[in-house]
Coordinates of C-alpha atoms in Angstrom, one line a residue:
M1 CA -45.0 11.2 -1.3
T2 CA -42.4 13.6 -2.0
A3 CA -42.6 15.6 -5.5
I4 CA -40.0 13.3 -7.0
L5 CA -41.8 10.2 -6.2
Q6 CA -45.0 11.7 -7.6
N7 CA -43.1 12.0 -10.9
V8 CA -41.8 8.1 -11.1
S9 CA -43.7 5.2 -12.0
P10 CA -46.1 3.6 -9.4
E11 CA -44.0 0.7 -8.8
V12 CA -40.7 2.6 -8.3
A13 CA -42.9 5.0 -5.9
K14 CA -44.2 2.2 -4.4
Y15 CA -40.6 0.4 -4.1
L16 CA -39.0 3.4 -2.3
S17 CA -41.9 4.2 -0.2
Q18 CA -41.6 1.2 2.1
D19 CA -40.9 2.0 5.8
S20 CA -37.7 0.3 5.0
I21 CA -36.3 -2.0 2.2
K22 CA -35.1 -5.4 3.8
M23 CA -32.0 -7.3 2.8
Y24 CA -32.6 -10.6 0.6
V25 CA -31.1 -13.7 2.2
D26 CA -31.7 -17.4 1.5
G27 CA -34.9 -16.3 -0.6
Q28 CA -36.5 -14.0 2.1
W29 CA -36.9 -10.4 2.7
S30 CA -35.6 -9.9 6.4
P31 CA -34.4 -6.9 8.6
A32 CA -31.1 -6.8 10.0
D33 CA -30.6 -8.8 12.8
D34 CA -30.3 -5.9 15.1
G35 CA -33.0 -4.0 13.3
G36 CA -30.7 -1.4 12.2
V37 CA -31.4 0.8 8.9
F38 CA -29.5 3.6 7.3
P39 CA -30.9 6.4 4.8
V40 CA -30.1 6.3 1.1
L41 CA -29.9 10.0 -0.5
D42 CA -30.9 11.3 -3.8
P43 CA -27.8 13.3 -5.0
G44 CA -29.7 15.4 -6.9
N45 CA -31.6 17.1 -4.2
G46 CA -30.0 15.9 -0.8
S47 CA -33.2 14.2 0.3
V48 CA -34.0 10.9 1.5
L49 CA -34.8 8.3 -1.1
A50 CA -35.5 5.2 1.3
K51 CA -34.2 3.5 4.3
V52 CA -32.3 0.5 3.8
A53 CA -31.5 -2.7 6.4
S54 CA -28.0 -2.0 7.5
G55 CA -26.4 -5.4 7.6
K56 CA -23.6 -6.4 10.3
A57 CA -21.3 -9.1 10.5
S58 CA -24.1 -11.6 12.0
D59 CA -26.4 -10.7 8.9
V60 CA -23.3 -11.2 6.3
D61 CA -22.8 -14.7 8.4
R62 CA -26.4 -15.6 7.7
A63 CA -25.9 -14.7 3.9
V64 CA -22.7 -16.9 3.7
R65 CA -24.3 -19.9 5.3
A66 CA -27.3 -19.5 3.2
A67 CA -24.7 -19.2 0.0
R68 CA -23.1 -22.4 0.8
R69 CA -26.2 -24.5 1.3
A70 CA -27.5 -23.3 -1.7
A71 CA -24.5 -24.2 -3.7
H72 CA -25.1 -28.0 -2.7
K73 CA -28.6 -28.7 -1.6
T74 CA -30.6 -26.4 -4.3
G75 CA -28.7 -28.3 -7.1
W76 CA -27.4 -24.9 -8.6
S77 CA -24.0 -26.1 -8.9
T78 CA -25.0 -29.5 -10.0
M79 CA -27.7 -29.0 -12.6
P80 CA -27.2 -29.4 -16.2
V81 CA -25.6 -26.4 -17.6
N82 CA -28.5 -25.8 -20.1
D83 CA -30.9 -25.5 -17.2
R84 CA -28.9 -22.9 -15.4
A85 CA -28.5 -20.8 -18.4
V86 CA -32.2 -21.1 -19.2
I87 CA -32.8 -19.2 -15.7
L88 CA -30.0 -16.7 -16.4
H89 CA -31.7 -16.0 -19.6
R90 CA -35.0 -15.6 -18.1
L91 CA -33.5 -13.1 -15.5
A92 CA -31.9 -11.3 -18.3
D93 CA -35.5 -11.1 -20.0
L94 CA -37.2 -9.8 -16.9
I95 CA -34.4 -7.1 -16.7
D96 CA -35.1 -5.9 -20.2
R97 CA -38.7 -5.8 -19.4
H98 CA -38.2 -3.8 -16.2
V99 CA -35.6 -1.5 -18.0
E100 CA -37.7 1.7 -17.4
I101 CA -38.1 1.0 -13.7
L102 CA -34.5 0.0 -13.1
A103 CA -33.3 2.9 -14.8
E104 CA -35.6 5.5 -12.8
I105 CA -33.9 3.8 -9.6
E106 CA -30.8 3.8 -11.0
S107 CA -30.9 7.5 -12.1
L108 CA -32.7 8.5 -8.6
D109 CA -29.9 6.6 -6.7
V110 CA -26.6 7.5 -8.6
G111 CA -27.8 10.8 -9.8
K112 CA -26.9 9.9 -13.9
P113 CA -29.1 11.1 -16.3
I114 CA -31.7 8.6 -17.0
G115 CA -30.9 8.3 -20.7
Q116 CA -27.7 6.6 -19.7
A117 CA -29.2 4.3 -17.3
K118 CA -32.0 3.3 -19.9
G119 CA -29.6 3.2 -22.9
F120 CA -26.7 1.4 -21.5
D121 CA -26.6 0.7 -17.8
I122 CA -29.2 -1.7 -17.6
P123 CA -29.2 -3.2 -21.0
D124 CA -25.8 -4.2 -20.7
A125 CA -26.1 -6.0 -17.4
A126 CA -28.7 -8.0 -19.3
R127 CA -26.4 -8.5 -22.1
T128 CA -23.6 -9.6 -19.8
L129 CA -25.9 -12.3 -18.1
R130 CA -26.6 -13.8 -21.8
Y131 CA -23.2 -13.7 -22.9
Y132 CA -21.9 -15.9 -19.7
A133 CA -24.9 -18.1 -20.1
D134 CA -24.1 -18.9 -23.3
L135 CA -20.5 -19.2 -22.9
S136 CA -21.2 -21.5 -19.9
V137 CA -23.1 -24.1 -22.2
H138 CA -20.0 -24.2 -24.9
T139 CA -17.1 -24.3 -22.2
R140 CA -15.4 -27.5 -22.0
R141 CA -15.3 -28.6 -18.2
R142 CA -13.4 -31.7 -18.9
E143 CA -10.1 -32.1 -20.7
P144 CA -7.9 -35.3 -21.0
I145 CA -4.5 -34.9 -20.1
A146 CA -2.1 -37.1 -22.2
V147 CA 0.7 -38.5 -19.9
S148 CA 2.1 -42.3 -20.1
G149 CA 0.9 -45.0 -17.7
Y150 CA -2.0 -42.9 -16.3
E151 CA -5.6 -42.2 -17.3
A152 CA -5.8 -38.4 -16.4
S153 CA -8.1 -35.4 -17.0
S154 CA -8.6 -31.8 -15.7
I155 CA -11.9 -30.9 -14.5
R156 CA -13.3 -27.5 -13.7
V157 CA -15.8 -27.4 -10.8
P158 CA -17.7 -24.2 -9.1
Y159 CA -16.0 -22.6 -6.1
G160 CA -19.2 -22.6 -4.1
A161 CA -20.3 -19.3 -2.4
C162 CA -18.5 -16.0 -4.0
G163 CA -18.6 -12.7 -2.1
F164 CA -18.8 -9.4 -4.1
I165 CA -18.4 -5.7 -2.9
F166 CA -19.6 -3.3 -5.5
P167 CA -18.8 0.4 -5.9
W168 CA -21.5 3.3 -6.1
N169 CA -20.7 4.6 -9.9
F170 CA -22.3 1.6 -11.9
P171 CA -24.2 -0.3 -9.4
F172 CA -26.4 -2.4 -11.6
L173 CA -24.0 -2.4 -14.5
L174 CA -21.3 -3.9 -12.1
F175 CA -23.6 -6.7 -10.8
G176 CA -23.9 -7.8 -14.5
W177 CA -20.2 -7.5 -15.2
G178 CA -19.2 -9.3 -11.9
V179 CA -21.9 -11.7 -10.8
S180 CA -22.9 -13.0 -14.2
P181 CA -19.9 -15.3 -14.7
A182 CA -20.0 -16.5 -11.2
L183 CA -23.6 -17.5 -11.5
A184 CA -23.1 -18.9 -15.0
A185 CA -20.1 -21.1 -13.4
G186 CA -22.8 -22.6 -10.9
N187 CA -21.7 -20.6 -8.0
T188 CA -23.7 -18.8 -5.4
V189 CA -23.2 -15.2 -4.2
V190 CA -23.0 -12.9 -1.4
I191 CA -23.4 -9.1 -2.4
K192 CA -22.7 -6.3 -0.5
P193 CA -23.7 -3.1 -2.6
A194 CA -22.5 0.2 -1.9
E195 CA -24.3 2.0 0.8
D196 CA -24.6 5.2 -1.2
T197 CA -26.5 3.2 -4.1
P198 CA -28.1 -0.1 -3.1
L199 CA -31.4 0.3 -4.6
S200 CA -31.1 -1.2 -7.9
T201 CA -29.1 -4.2 -6.7
L202 CA -32.0 -5.0 -4.0
F203 CA -34.7 -4.7 -6.7
L204 CA -32.9 -7.2 -8.8
A205 CA -33.8 -9.9 -6.1
K206 CA -37.4 -9.5 -6.9
L207 CA -36.5 -10.4 -10.6
A208 CA -34.4 -13.3 -9.4
E209 CA -37.4 -14.9 -7.9
Q210 CA -39.7 -14.4 -11.0
A211 CA -37.0 -16.0 -12.9
G212 CA -36.7 -19.1 -10.7
V213 CA -33.1 -18.6 -9.1
P214 CA -33.2 -21.0 -6.1
P215 CA -33.4 -19.5 -2.5
G216 CA -29.8 -18.9 -1.4
V217 CA -28.1 -18.7 -4.8
I218 CA -28.3 -14.9 -4.9
N219 CA -28.1 -13.0 -1.4
I220 CA -27.8 -9.2 -1.0
V221 CA -26.7 -7.7 2.3
P222 CA -26.6 -3.9 2.3
G223 CA -24.8 -2.0 4.8
Y224 CA -21.6 0.1 5.5
G225 CA -18.3 -0.9 4.4
E226 CA -16.6 -1.2 7.5
N227 CA -19.6 -3.5 8.9
A228 CA -21.0 -5.6 5.9
G229 CA -18.3 -5.1 3.8
A230 CA -15.2 -5.8 6.4
A231 CA -17.4 -8.9 7.7
L232 CA -17.7 -10.2 4.0
A233 CA -13.9 -9.7 2.9
S234 CA -12.9 -11.5 6.4
H235 CA -15.5 -14.2 6.3
P236 CA -13.5 -17.5 6.4
D237 CA -16.2 -19.6 4.6
I238 CA -16.3 -17.3 1.6
Q239 CA -14.7 -19.5 -1.5
R240 CA -13.7 -16.6 -3.8
M241 CA -13.9 -12.9 -3.4
S242 CA -14.2 -10.0 -5.7
F243 CA -13.9 -6.3 -4.7
T244 CA -14.6 -3.5 -7.2
G245 CA -13.4 0.2 -5.7
S246 CA -10.5 2.2 -4.6
P247 CA -6.8 0.9 -4.4
E248 CA -6.7 2.0 -0.6
V249 CA -9.8 -0.2 0.1
G250 CA -8.7 -3.0 -2.3
R251 CA -5.6 -3.3 0.0
L252 CA -7.6 -3.8 2.9
V253 CA -10.0 -6.5 1.1
A254 CA -6.7 -8.5 -0.2
E255 CA -5.2 -8.5 3.3
A256 CA -8.4 -10.0 4.5
C257 CA -8.6 -12.5 2.0
G258 CA -4.8 -13.3 2.6
R259 CA -5.5 -14.2 5.8
N260 CA -8.2 -17.0 5.0
L261 CA -6.1 -18.1 1.8
V262 CA -9.3 -17.2 -0.2
P263 CA -8.4 -16.1 -3.8
V264 CA -9.6 -12.5 -4.7
K265 CA -10.2 -10.5 -7.8
L266 CA -9.9 -6.7 -7.5
E267 CA -10.8 -4.2 -9.8
L268 CA -9.4 -0.9 -8.8
G269 CA -9.0 2.8 -10.0
G270 CA -7.3 4.3 -12.9
K271 CA -5.9 7.5 -14.2
G272 CA -6.5 7.0 -17.7
A273 CA -4.8 8.6 -20.6
A274 CA -5.6 9.8 -24.0
V275 CA -2.4 10.2 -26.5
V276 CA -3.6 12.7 -29.3
F277 CA -1.3 13.2 -32.2
D278 CA -1.4 15.9 -34.5
D279 CA -2.6 14.0 -37.6
V280 CA -6.1 13.3 -36.2
N281 CA -9.4 15.2 -36.8
V282 CA -8.7 17.4 -33.6
D283 CA -12.3 18.6 -33.2
A284 CA -13.5 14.7 -33.2
A285 CA -11.1 13.7 -30.8
A286 CA -11.8 16.7 -28.2
D287 CA -15.4 16.0 -28.7
A288 CA -15.1 12.3 -27.7
L289 CA -12.6 13.2 -24.8
S290 CA -15.1 15.7 -23.4
S291 CA -17.7 13.3 -23.4
A292 CA -15.6 10.7 -21.6
I293 CA -14.8 12.9 -19.0
T294 CA -18.2 14.0 -18.4
L295 CA -20.1 10.6 -18.3
N296 CA -21.6 9.7 -15.1
S297 CA -19.9 13.0 -14.2
G298 CA -16.6 11.9 -14.4
Q299 CA -17.0 9.0 -11.9
V300 CA -15.8 6.2 -14.1
C301 CA -12.7 4.6 -13.4
C302 CA -11.4 4.1 -16.9
T303 CA -12.1 7.4 -18.2
A304 CA -9.1 9.5 -19.9
T305 CA -8.6 12.0 -17.2
R306 CA -5.0 12.8 -18.6
W307 CA -5.0 14.3 -22.1
V308 CA -1.6 14.3 -23.6
V309 CA -1.8 16.3 -26.8
H310 CA 0.8 17.0 -29.8
E311 CA 1.9 20.6 -29.3
R312 CA 0.9 21.7 -32.6
V313 CA -2.5 20.9 -32.1
M314 CA -2.7 21.9 -28.5
R315 CA -4.4 25.2 -29.0
Q316 CA -7.3 23.9 -31.1
F317 CA -7.8 21.0 -29.0
V318 CA -8.2 23.0 -25.9
D319 CA -10.6 25.5 -27.5
R320 CA -12.9 22.7 -28.7
A321 CA -12.9 21.1 -25.4
V322 CA -13.3 24.2 -23.4
S323 CA -16.2 24.9 -25.6
N324 CA -17.6 21.7 -25.3
L325 CA -17.3 21.7 -21.5
K326 CA -18.9 24.6 -21.0
N327 CA -21.9 23.5 -23.2
V328 CA -22.0 20.4 -20.6
D329 CA -21.9 23.2 -17.8
K330 CA -25.1 24.4 -19.3
G331 CA -26.7 20.9 -19.3
I332 CA -26.0 20.2 -15.7
G333 CA -29.3 18.9 -14.0
Y334 CA -31.4 16.5 -12.3
G335 CA -31.0 13.0 -13.3
L336 CA -34.8 12.0 -14.4
D337 CA -34.9 15.4 -16.5
S338 CA -34.9 14.8 -20.2
G339 CA -32.3 17.6 -21.0
T340 CA -29.7 16.6 -18.5
K341 CA -26.3 16.3 -20.0
M342 CA -24.6 15.7 -16.5
G343 CA -26.0 14.7 -13.2
P344 CA -24.7 15.5 -9.7
V345 CA -21.7 13.3 -8.2
V346 CA -23.0 10.8 -5.9
S347 CA -22.7 12.6 -2.5
E348 CA -21.6 15.6 -0.7
K349 CA -18.3 13.9 0.3
Q350 CA -17.5 13.2 -3.0
R351 CA -18.2 16.5 -4.3
Q352 CA -15.7 17.8 -1.8
R353 CA -13.2 15.6 -2.9
V354 CA -13.3 16.7 -6.2
L355 CA -13.3 20.3 -5.3
G356 CA -10.6 19.9 -2.9
Y357 CA -8.3 18.2 -5.6
I358 CA -8.9 21.2 -7.8
E359 CA -7.9 23.3 -5.1
R360 CA -4.9 21.7 -4.2
G361 CA -3.8 21.4 -7.9
E362 CA -3.9 25.1 -8.5
K363 CA -2.1 25.6 -5.3
E364 CA 0.7 23.1 -6.8
G365 CA 0.9 25.3 -9.8
A366 CA -2.0 24.1 -12.2
K367 CA -3.7 26.5 -14.3
A368 CA -7.2 26.3 -14.8
L369 CA -8.1 26.5 -18.5
L370 CA -11.8 26.1 -17.4
E371 CA -12.9 26.8 -13.9
G372 CA -14.9 24.2 -12.0
G373 CA -16.5 24.7 -8.9
R374 CA -20.0 23.9 -7.6
A375 CA -23.2 24.2 -9.8
S376 CA -26.4 24.9 -8.7
V377 CA -29.7 23.5 -10.3
P378 CA -32.8 25.5 -10.1
G379 CA -35.3 23.4 -7.8
H380 CA -32.5 21.2 -6.8
E381 CA -30.2 23.5 -4.9
A382 CA -29.2 20.9 -2.6
G383 CA -28.0 18.5 -4.8
F384 CA -24.3 17.4 -5.2
Y385 CA -23.3 19.4 -8.4
V386 CA -20.1 20.1 -9.8
K387 CA -18.8 21.9 -13.0
P388 CA -16.6 20.3 -15.5
A389 CA -12.9 21.9 -15.2
L390 CA -9.8 21.5 -17.5
L391 CA -6.5 22.1 -15.8
T392 CA -2.9 22.1 -17.3
G393 CA 0.6 22.3 -15.6
P394 CA 3.3 20.2 -14.5
S395 CA 3.1 16.3 -14.8
D396 CA 3.8 15.7 -11.3
N397 CA 0.8 17.9 -10.4
V398 CA -1.5 16.1 -8.0
C399 CA -4.2 16.5 -10.3
A400 CA -2.2 14.8 -13.0
R401 CA -1.3 12.0 -10.6
D402 CA -4.2 11.1 -8.5
E403 CA -7.5 9.7 -9.3
I404 CA -10.1 12.5 -8.7
F405 CA -13.1 10.7 -9.9
G406 CA -15.0 13.8 -11.1
P407 CA -15.4 15.6 -14.2
V408 CA -11.8 16.9 -14.2
A409 CA -9.2 16.7 -17.2
Y410 CA -5.5 17.5 -17.0
I411 CA -3.9 18.5 -20.3
M412 CA -0.4 18.2 -21.1
P413 CA 1.7 18.8 -24.1
F414 CA 4.3 16.6 -26.0
T415 CA 6.5 16.8 -29.3
E416 CA 8.1 13.2 -29.6
E417 CA 6.4 9.6 -29.6
K418 CA 8.7 8.6 -26.8
E419 CA 8.0 11.5 -24.5
A420 CA 4.1 10.8 -24.7
I421 CA 4.4 7.2 -23.8
E422 CA 6.8 8.3 -20.9
L423 CA 4.3 11.0 -19.7
V424 CA 1.5 8.1 -19.9
N425 CA 3.6 5.4 -18.1
K426 CA 4.4 7.6 -15.1
S427 CA 1.4 6.8 -13.4
H428 CA 1.2 3.9 -10.9
Y429 CA -2.1 3.1 -12.4
G430 CA -2.5 0.9 -15.2
L431 CA -6.3 0.6 -16.2
A432 CA -7.2 2.1 -19.7
N433 CA -5.5 4.4 -21.9
S434 CA -6.4 5.6 -25.8
V435 CA -4.1 6.7 -28.7
W436 CA -5.5 8.9 -31.3
S437 CA -3.9 9.0 -34.3
S438 CA -4.5 8.4 -38.5
N439 CA -1.3 6.4 -38.7
L440 CA -2.4 2.9 -37.5
D441 CA 0.9 1.8 -37.3
R442 CA 1.8 4.2 -34.9
A443 CA -1.2 4.0 -33.3
N444 CA -0.7 0.4 -32.7
R445 CA 3.0 0.7 -31.7
V446 CA 2.4 3.3 -28.9
A447 CA -0.8 1.2 -27.9
E448 CA 1.3 -1.6 -27.1
S449 CA 3.7 0.6 -25.3
L450 CA 1.1 2.0 -22.8
V451 CA 1.2 0.2 -19.5
A452 CA -2.1 -0.8 -19.0
G453 CA -4.9 -3.5 -19.0
N454 CA -6.5 -2.0 -21.9
S455 CA -5.4 0.2 -24.9
W456 CA -7.8 1.7 -27.1
I457 CA -7.5 3.5 -30.4
N458 CA -9.3 6.4 -32.0
A459 CA -12.1 5.8 -29.2
H460 CA -12.2 5.7 -25.5
N461 CA -14.5 3.5 -22.8
I462 CA -15.1 0.6 -25.4
F463 CA -16.7 -2.3 -23.5
K464 CA -17.7 -5.4 -25.1
Q465 CA -18.8 -8.6 -24.0
G466 CA -15.9 -11.1 -25.1
I467 CA -13.2 -8.3 -24.9
P468 CA -11.2 -8.8 -21.6
Y469 CA -11.3 -5.8 -19.4
G470 CA -8.9 -5.4 -16.3
G471 CA -6.2 -3.6 -14.8
T472 CA -2.5 -3.8 -13.9
N473 CA -0.4 -2.0 -11.0
L474 CA -2.8 -0.2 -8.8
S475 CA -5.8 -0.9 -11.2
G476 CA -6.3 -4.4 -9.9
L477 CA -5.0 -8.0 -9.8
G478 CA -6.5 -11.4 -10.0
G479 CA -8.1 -11.3 -13.6
G480 CA -10.4 -8.7 -15.3
V481 CA -14.1 -9.0 -16.5
L482 CA -16.0 -9.4 -19.7
G483 CA -13.9 -11.7 -21.4
P484 CA -14.1 -15.6 -21.6
E485 CA -11.5 -16.0 -19.0
T486 CA -13.6 -14.7 -16.3
L487 CA -15.8 -17.4 -16.5
L488 CA -12.8 -19.8 -15.9
D489 CA -12.1 -17.7 -12.9
Y490 CA -15.2 -19.2 -11.1
L491 CA -14.3 -22.5 -12.1
R492 CA -11.8 -24.5 -9.7
P493 CA -9.4 -26.4 -11.6
Q494 CA -9.2 -30.3 -10.1
S495 CA -7.0 -33.1 -11.6
I496 CA -8.5 -36.9 -11.9
V497 CA -5.7 -39.5 -12.2
R498 CA -6.0 -43.3 -12.2
P499 CA -2.9 -45.6 -12.6
L500 CA -3.1 -47.8 -15.6
S501 CA -1.0 -50.5 -14.0

């Protein structure tokens, strides 16, 4: 047993010490059809955490067939809504009871500080399950239609087997956000977790069994994107698809679904902005945005990576932000260590992406107000650590334009409100922005002018069940998550009509 596993709970150590962690299909733990496995690395030290079954097209096909059978033969789709909600509440309760175990797994797998996993990621997935379970009970599924000469109504029914492909930055949280409404609506699911971070999702299957979720309702097929992911997105028997990840891969998923005429929901990347006016508490705004850019090591699609700051408070804002980011730099560490403020990025590939963008940005004329670069953590020198960076320069610089997905912010001054809005709306993304001002009329006016699915005022990264969260432009299509509309996304409308004469 490795030194790391000696410092985790016995259940986590036992889970990770298996010869290989199998996939979960039709209520059974099974190896890949070809026996293939792949290693899952600990981003904090580069060691192998576990070996996991590597799904291919045949495994995905087996899971889809199981999900389609379960939609009809287990009664999941047709059972009383209250009964289904009870099972989902039971699953949420089990998540809460296993929060310590799940948080350890998530911290090890993603590299994030365990306090974040335990304090938000895991509990929020349980909250989302309960939210959609309760919403499903109170959602009308039959509405009469007033039309002369006919008795007519519109009903809403589950689609059936739904596919989900999730990224590596918030694997367990995004299960809650994505899968909860589909299950609550009565659908069955096939999940392809990210190959970098499949461990918490697979552990969830154990809890689903205990909660009484029928076999085939939840199926989890880990594997590489070009194998399992592509096979799921292009499977003709999936009846609804959801993908969370980059716009580049999102296009491929949409193309595959389009060929089969399968409706698809895309939750994609972002290049969020924060507009800071000169009438705010500058230090408080800098503190909040510094925390946002280093949350999850900057691997957050909606994080404010462009800081558009009024020129009158620019110097004060920069001084405060640099001081904050230097303090975070001192707190870079291993995810399970209690004093860690920021963990590693998820992989060496991701670290090279972040460092490569900083280098390209500086070659294009960006100035480093705070140098980024590699970070080294004593005892974990092989981990994938990077330092926070703050750049400034032209608004068309690659670091101001592209999603970097790391702890890198790009700051630009403005003088007039109109100029700030134009700077923000130059982006081809459209996920989330924030406006910081004590003048609420102005804050609301600017927030409404910014092109995005979400505009926050005097805060950034607000996620609350009941408030829709989604994107536009390169940031997504097909509906968002967390809102009541998402439950309806997983209920297919159907008209029932009878002539009266």
